[in-house]
Amino acid sequence: KSSAGVYSLLPLGLRVLNKINGIIRKEMDAIGGEELLMPSLIEKKYWQKSNRWATDVIYRTGRNLEDGKVHDFEYGLGWTHEEVIAAIALNFIQSYRDLPKAAYQIQTKFRAEVRAQGGLLRGREFLMKDLYSFHTDVEDLNRYYEVVKDAYRKIFEQFSLRAIVAEASGGAFTKEYTHEFQVLNEAGEDTLHYCDQCGFAQNKEVFDEARHTNCEGAIAVGRAIEVGNIFRLGTNFSEAFGLSFTDEAGARKSVVMGSYGIGPTRIMGTLVEEFHDDRGIIWPATVSPFRVHLIELPSPNGTAHVLAQEVYEALQKEGVEVLYDDRSKVSAGEKFADADLLGITYRAVIGDKNAPKIELKRRDSDDIELLSASALLKAVRL
């Protein structure tokens, strides 16, 4: 933690985040998203076009004194990028033949959160995947909206998260209902009304029990963490920026837009809230910083050291990510405690007691196996 809501990611945490991003990228690419990178520093004129310069979550710069003169230097740090992507799209969308299009980025966002809390769950600086889509009409937007919804479901399944799709307010983006992906967890800030029988779910802010129809299931209430959201923007931003296209009849029409967000750093925090015990983190295998945590125990005759070196090199040769704890002046108990705390999928222990066998244990299980080096390599492969 550097300050309230602002964090540094250390090496193991960064490895987890990169794996989260890799899963997201794969699914965004699969639905036709093209990755780009937009600036964090966004000039005032862009925010003014959409009437969001005065939005309370934006960090705004003032005037600067340079060379003894006062210069206007007004920018807002990007908390979202509808304005910038609409301005970019002006260069690429002129005809119906240019549509539909979809582009996304994974980039740092900044929001002036009054109550930065919950670690990575609500920060002032955080990573966001934001996807934007462009369409000829609402029907095509609705089609792609469902495509993204399915892609999000696939993403959260790969994180072993049960994400409930809930109706929510459009906030500063749209007047229409939007959809949030919510994970039930007491650490969450949102209150979710949901029905397990029919799938109905709404954020407390928009809850209307009358919309729960044709179902006799009871509505439950629980705390939840929002891990994703999708918005039908319509023509709000395209009209503000003059983003239009010529249809097949030669008429000019405003481009219809959609916006879709996932917070990779918030997902990281959510995974820790969901998967842990009193000893530490239990990372899902898909995002574990390493596949194997190899522990070499103190060995008076050096047998364990030789075997551990051989196993380490064999794992690397096979492309298995391995963290090798070869610290010589640290007790076995401390090494085991560190392994539990870090939450890597497999713990492989090599010591004189069991050599040449290797003790293998999954972080999410209490079962221990004694395996040969070759059997270990097979067991830990993805």
Short mmCIF file of C-alpha atoms in Angstrom, two decimals, residues 29-312:
data_model
loop_
_atom_site.label_atom_id
_atom_site.label_comp_id
_atom_site.label_asym_id
_atom_site.label_seq_id
_atom_site.Cartn_x
_atom_site.Cartn_y
_atom_site.Cartn_z
CA ASP A 29 -9.94 -11.69 -28.93
CA ALA A 30 -12.33 -14.61 -29.47
CA ILE A 31 -15.31 -12.23 -29.86
CA GLY A 32 -13.56 -9.95 -32.33
CA GLY A 33 -12.08 -7.39 -29.96
CA GLU A 34 -8.95 -5.59 -31.17
CA GLU A 35 -6.58 -4.52 -28.42
CA LEU A 36 -5.33 -0.93 -28.28
CA LEU A 37 -4.04 1.40 -25.59
CA MET A 38 -5.48 4.84 -24.91
CA PRO A 39 -3.98 7.63 -22.79
CA SER A 40 -4.68 8.12 -19.11
CA LEU A 41 -4.27 11.89 -19.47
CA ILE A 42 -7.39 13.15 -21.28
CA GLU A 43 -7.78 16.79 -22.25
CA LYS A 44 -10.71 18.77 -20.86
CA LYS A 45 -12.31 19.26 -24.29
CA TYR A 46 -13.16 15.56 -24.55
CA TRP A 47 -14.92 15.50 -21.18
CA GLN A 48 -16.80 18.69 -22.04
CA LYS A 49 -18.30 17.19 -25.19
CA SER A 50 -20.01 14.50 -23.11
CA ASN A 51 -20.79 16.85 -20.20
CA ARG A 52 -18.70 14.74 -17.82
CA TRP A 53 -15.97 17.24 -16.92
CA ALA A 54 -17.72 17.94 -13.61
CA THR A 55 -18.20 14.24 -12.73
CA ASP A 56 -17.28 13.78 -9.07
CA VAL A 57 -14.99 10.77 -9.62
CA ILE A 58 -12.62 12.49 -12.04
CA TYR A 59 -9.21 13.80 -10.97
CA ARG A 60 -8.79 17.18 -12.67
CA THR A 61 -5.60 19.18 -13.16
CA GLY A 62 -5.49 22.96 -12.77
CA ARG A 63 -3.24 25.67 -14.21
CA ASN A 64 0.53 25.39 -14.28
CA LEU A 65 3.09 28.13 -13.85
CA GLU A 66 5.82 27.76 -16.45
CA ASP A 67 8.59 30.23 -17.33
CA GLY A 68 6.93 32.83 -15.13
CA LYS A 69 3.68 32.59 -17.12
CA VAL A 70 0.35 30.95 -16.32
CA HIS A 71 -0.71 28.30 -18.85
CA ASP A 72 -4.03 26.50 -19.11
CA PHE A 73 -3.19 22.84 -18.60
CA GLU A 74 -6.50 21.17 -17.84
CA TYR A 75 -6.79 17.42 -18.10
CA GLY A 76 -8.76 14.71 -16.39
CA LEU A 77 -7.20 11.39 -15.44
CA GLY A 78 -9.09 8.66 -17.26
CA TRP A 79 -11.67 6.91 -15.09
CA THR A 80 -13.28 5.53 -18.26
CA HIS A 81 -12.65 6.01 -22.00
CA GLU A 82 -15.92 6.41 -23.92
CA GLU A 83 -14.89 9.92 -24.96
CA VAL A 84 -11.47 8.94 -26.27
CA ILE A 85 -12.66 5.85 -28.14
CA ALA A 86 -15.46 7.84 -29.80
CA ALA A 87 -12.92 10.41 -30.98
CA ILE A 88 -10.65 7.65 -32.30
CA ALA A 89 -13.54 5.95 -34.11
CA LEU A 90 -14.15 9.13 -36.14
CA ASN A 91 -11.03 8.18 -38.10
CA PHE A 92 -12.20 4.67 -38.95
CA ILE A 93 -15.99 4.62 -39.25
CA GLN A 94 -17.61 6.32 -42.23
CA SER A 95 -19.85 3.66 -43.79
CA TYR A 96 -22.07 0.79 -42.72
CA ARG A 97 -19.37 -1.42 -44.27
CA ASP A 98 -17.07 -0.37 -41.40
CA LEU A 99 -19.44 -1.82 -38.81
CA PRO A 100 -19.64 -3.60 -36.46
CA LYS A 101 -16.34 -2.98 -34.71
CA ALA A 102 -15.01 -3.77 -31.25
CA ALA A 103 -11.85 -2.56 -29.49
CA TYR A 104 -10.57 -3.04 -25.96
CA GLN A 105 -7.72 -2.11 -23.68
CA ILE A 106 -6.30 -3.20 -20.34
CA GLN A 107 -5.17 -0.01 -18.69
CA THR A 108 -4.82 1.86 -15.43
CA LYS A 109 -7.83 3.92 -14.36
CA PHE A 110 -8.09 6.66 -11.73
CA ARG A 111 -11.18 7.47 -9.67
CA ALA A 112 -11.53 9.96 -6.83
CA GLU A 113 -13.11 7.49 -4.44
CA VAL A 114 -14.17 9.17 -1.21
CA ARG A 115 -14.06 5.83 0.60
CA ALA A 116 -11.17 3.83 -0.81
CA GLN A 117 -11.44 0.56 1.10
CA GLY A 118 -11.26 -3.20 0.89
CA GLY A 119 -7.75 -3.24 -0.51
CA LEU A 120 -7.94 -3.99 -4.23
CA LEU A 121 -11.74 -4.14 -4.12
CA ARG A 122 -12.16 -0.36 -4.23
CA GLY A 123 -9.13 1.68 -5.17
CA ARG A 124 -8.29 5.11 -6.47
CA GLU A 125 -5.90 3.62 -9.01
CA PHE A 126 -6.69 0.24 -10.52
CA LEU A 127 -6.50 -1.83 -13.69
CA MET A 128 -9.51 -2.06 -15.99
CA LYS A 129 -10.31 -4.00 -19.12
CA ASP A 130 -12.71 -1.82 -21.10
CA LEU A 131 -14.22 -3.04 -24.37
CA TYR A 132 -16.18 -0.75 -26.70
CA SER A 133 -18.40 -1.85 -29.57
CA PHE A 134 -19.84 0.09 -32.53
CA HIS A 135 -22.98 -0.87 -34.46
CA THR A 136 -25.40 0.23 -37.17
CA ASP A 137 -28.49 -0.22 -35.00
CA VAL A 138 -29.81 -1.28 -31.60
CA GLU A 139 -30.58 -4.79 -32.84
CA ASP A 140 -26.94 -5.42 -33.69
CA LEU A 141 -25.86 -3.90 -30.35
CA ASN A 142 -28.25 -6.25 -28.54
CA ARG A 143 -26.81 -9.20 -30.45
CA TYR A 144 -23.24 -8.34 -29.47
CA TYR A 145 -24.30 -7.48 -25.92
CA GLU A 146 -25.30 -11.12 -25.45
CA VAL A 147 -22.05 -12.28 -27.06
CA VAL A 148 -20.08 -10.27 -24.50
CA LYS A 149 -22.28 -11.54 -21.69
CA ASP A 150 -21.43 -15.12 -22.67
CA ALA A 151 -17.73 -14.26 -22.94
CA TYR A 152 -17.82 -12.81 -19.43
CA ARG A 153 -19.41 -15.98 -18.12
CA LYS A 154 -16.54 -17.98 -19.66
CA ILE A 155 -13.99 -15.65 -18.10
CA PHE A 156 -15.38 -15.91 -14.59
CA GLU A 157 -15.74 -19.69 -14.88
CA GLN A 158 -12.00 -19.88 -15.60
CA PHE A 159 -11.42 -17.98 -12.34
CA SER A 160 -13.69 -20.48 -10.51
CA LEU A 161 -15.98 -17.57 -9.61
CA ARG A 162 -19.75 -17.89 -9.53
CA ALA A 163 -20.73 -14.55 -11.05
CA ILE A 164 -24.43 -13.65 -10.95
CA VAL A 165 -25.71 -11.42 -13.77
CA ALA A 166 -27.74 -8.67 -12.11
CA GLU A 167 -29.69 -5.70 -13.43
CA ALA A 168 -28.33 -2.35 -12.30
CA SER A 169 -28.47 1.39 -12.84
CA GLY A 170 -26.61 2.95 -15.77
CA GLY A 171 -25.04 5.65 -13.56
CA ALA A 172 -23.07 8.22 -15.56
CA PHE A 173 -23.16 6.03 -18.69
CA THR A 174 -26.79 5.48 -19.73
CA LYS A 175 -30.38 5.81 -18.50
CA GLU A 176 -31.13 2.19 -19.44
CA TYR A 177 -30.80 -0.87 -17.24
CA THR A 178 -27.29 -2.27 -17.35
CA HIS A 179 -25.94 -5.59 -16.13
CA GLU A 180 -23.38 -6.26 -13.44
CA PHE A 181 -21.54 -9.49 -12.72
CA GLN A 182 -21.68 -9.97 -8.97
CA VAL A 183 -19.91 -12.51 -6.74
CA LEU A 184 -21.67 -13.15 -3.44
CA ASN A 185 -19.19 -12.39 -0.67
CA GLU A 186 -19.45 -10.62 2.68
CA ALA A 187 -16.51 -8.41 1.73
CA GLY A 188 -18.58 -6.82 -1.04
CA GLU A 189 -20.05 -3.33 -0.93
CA ASP A 190 -23.12 -4.07 -3.06
CA THR A 191 -26.39 -5.54 -1.83
CA LEU A 192 -27.86 -8.07 -4.23
CA HIS A 193 -31.46 -9.29 -4.43
CA TYR A 194 -31.50 -12.60 -6.27
CA CYS A 195 -33.43 -15.81 -6.89
CA ASP A 196 -31.50 -19.06 -7.29
CA GLN A 197 -34.49 -20.76 -8.90
CA CYS A 198 -35.00 -18.52 -11.95
CA GLY A 199 -31.82 -16.45 -12.08
CA PHE A 200 -33.49 -13.09 -11.32
CA ALA A 201 -31.03 -10.65 -9.76
CA GLN A 202 -30.98 -6.90 -9.17
CA ASN A 203 -28.72 -4.46 -7.39
CA LYS A 204 -30.39 -2.88 -4.35
CA GLU A 205 -30.25 0.51 -6.12
CA VAL A 206 -32.81 -0.62 -8.74
CA PHE A 207 -34.58 -3.42 -6.94
CA ASP A 208 -38.18 -3.87 -8.08
CA GLU A 209 -39.78 -7.05 -6.78
CA ALA A 210 -42.53 -6.76 -9.39
CA ARG A 211 -39.97 -7.68 -12.07
CA HIS A 212 -39.58 -11.09 -10.43
CA THR A 213 -42.35 -12.80 -12.37
CA ASN A 214 -43.38 -16.34 -13.37
CA CYS A 215 -41.38 -17.86 -10.53
CA GLU A 216 -42.35 -19.06 -7.07
CA GLY A 217 -38.78 -19.02 -5.77
CA ALA A 218 -37.89 -16.83 -2.81
CA ILE A 219 -35.73 -13.74 -3.25
CA ALA A 220 -32.58 -13.83 -1.16
CA VAL A 221 -30.43 -10.85 -0.16
CA GLY A 222 -26.67 -10.90 0.13
CA ARG A 223 -23.51 -8.82 -0.01
CA ALA A 224 -21.66 -9.01 -3.30
CA ILE A 225 -18.53 -7.84 -5.12
CA GLU A 226 -19.04 -6.37 -8.59
CA VAL A 227 -16.40 -7.90 -10.90
CA GLY A 228 -17.76 -6.78 -14.28
CA ASN A 229 -20.39 -4.65 -15.97
CA ILE A 230 -21.87 -4.13 -19.42
CA PHE A 231 -23.68 -1.06 -20.77
CA ARG A 232 -25.84 -0.29 -23.79
CA LEU A 233 -24.63 3.24 -24.46
CA GLY A 234 -26.84 3.81 -27.48
CA THR A 235 -25.98 7.04 -29.33
CA ASN A 236 -25.15 9.27 -26.33
CA PHE A 237 -21.42 9.46 -27.01
CA SER A 238 -21.56 9.13 -30.78
CA GLU A 239 -23.89 12.13 -30.98
CA ALA A 240 -21.66 14.14 -28.65
CA PHE A 241 -18.66 13.52 -30.93
CA GLY A 242 -20.42 13.51 -34.30
CA LEU A 243 -19.66 9.84 -34.85
CA SER A 244 -21.92 8.74 -37.70
CA PHE A 245 -21.98 6.48 -40.75
CA THR A 246 -23.67 6.33 -44.14
CA ASP A 247 -26.21 3.50 -44.35
CA GLU A 248 -27.05 1.41 -47.42
CA ALA A 249 -29.58 4.03 -48.57
CA GLY A 250 -27.04 6.84 -48.31
CA ALA A 251 -28.49 8.39 -45.16
CA ARG A 252 -26.31 9.54 -42.25
CA LYS A 253 -27.00 7.87 -38.92
CA SER A 254 -25.38 7.97 -35.50
CA VAL A 255 -23.28 4.97 -34.54
CA VAL A 256 -24.78 2.86 -31.74
CA MET A 257 -22.27 2.01 -28.99
CA GLY A 258 -21.76 -0.44 -26.16
CA SER A 259 -19.29 -0.43 -23.25
CA TYR A 260 -18.10 -3.44 -21.25
CA GLY A 261 -15.80 -3.46 -18.22
CA ILE A 262 -13.92 -5.98 -16.08
CA GLY A 263 -11.56 -5.06 -13.24
CA PRO A 264 -8.53 -7.40 -13.24
CA THR A 265 -7.12 -6.03 -9.98
CA ARG A 266 -10.55 -6.26 -8.36
CA ILE A 267 -10.80 -9.85 -9.58
CA MET A 268 -7.46 -10.49 -7.91
CA GLY A 269 -8.82 -9.16 -4.62
CA THR A 270 -12.05 -11.10 -5.06
CA LEU A 271 -10.16 -14.36 -5.57
CA VAL A 272 -8.35 -13.86 -2.26
CA GLU A 273 -11.65 -13.13 -0.49
CA GLU A 274 -13.22 -16.23 -2.05
CA PHE A 275 -10.34 -18.69 -1.82
CA HIS A 276 -8.38 -18.71 1.42
CA ASP A 277 -8.12 -20.40 4.79
CA ASP A 278 -6.57 -19.42 8.10
CA ARG A 279 -3.10 -20.13 6.69
CA GLY A 280 -3.24 -17.99 3.58
CA ILE A 281 -4.36 -17.76 -0.05
CA ILE A 282 -5.55 -20.69 -2.18
CA TRP A 283 -5.17 -19.46 -5.76
CA PRO A 284 -7.25 -21.17 -8.48
CA ALA A 285 -4.82 -23.15 -10.65
CA THR A 286 -5.50 -20.94 -13.68
CA VAL A 287 -4.01 -17.86 -12.02
CA SER A 288 -1.56 -19.30 -9.47
CA PRO A 289 1.71 -17.34 -9.69
CA PHE A 290 3.59 -20.62 -10.15
CA ARG A 291 2.42 -24.18 -10.73
CA VAL A 292 4.78 -25.73 -8.18
CA HIS A 293 6.33 -24.44 -4.96
CA LEU A 294 9.44 -26.61 -4.61
CA ILE A 295 10.78 -26.76 -1.05
CA GLU A 296 14.25 -28.09 -0.27
CA LEU A 297 14.59 -29.08 3.38
CA PRO A 298 17.90 -28.84 5.28
CA SER A 299 20.05 -31.80 4.31
CA PRO A 300 23.19 -32.61 6.35
CA ASN A 301 24.52 -35.04 3.73
CA GLY A 302 23.42 -32.95 0.73
CA THR A 303 21.18 -35.64 -0.79
CA ALA A 304 18.07 -33.42 -0.77
CA HIS A 305 19.95 -30.55 -2.39
CA VAL A 306 21.12 -32.66 -5.33
CA LEU A 307 17.66 -34.12 -5.90
CA ALA A 308 15.96 -30.72 -5.55
CA GLN A 309 18.30 -29.22 -8.16
CA GLU A 310 17.51 -32.08 -10.55
CA VAL A 311 13.76 -31.74 -10.03
CA TYR A 312 13.92 -27.95 -10.42
#
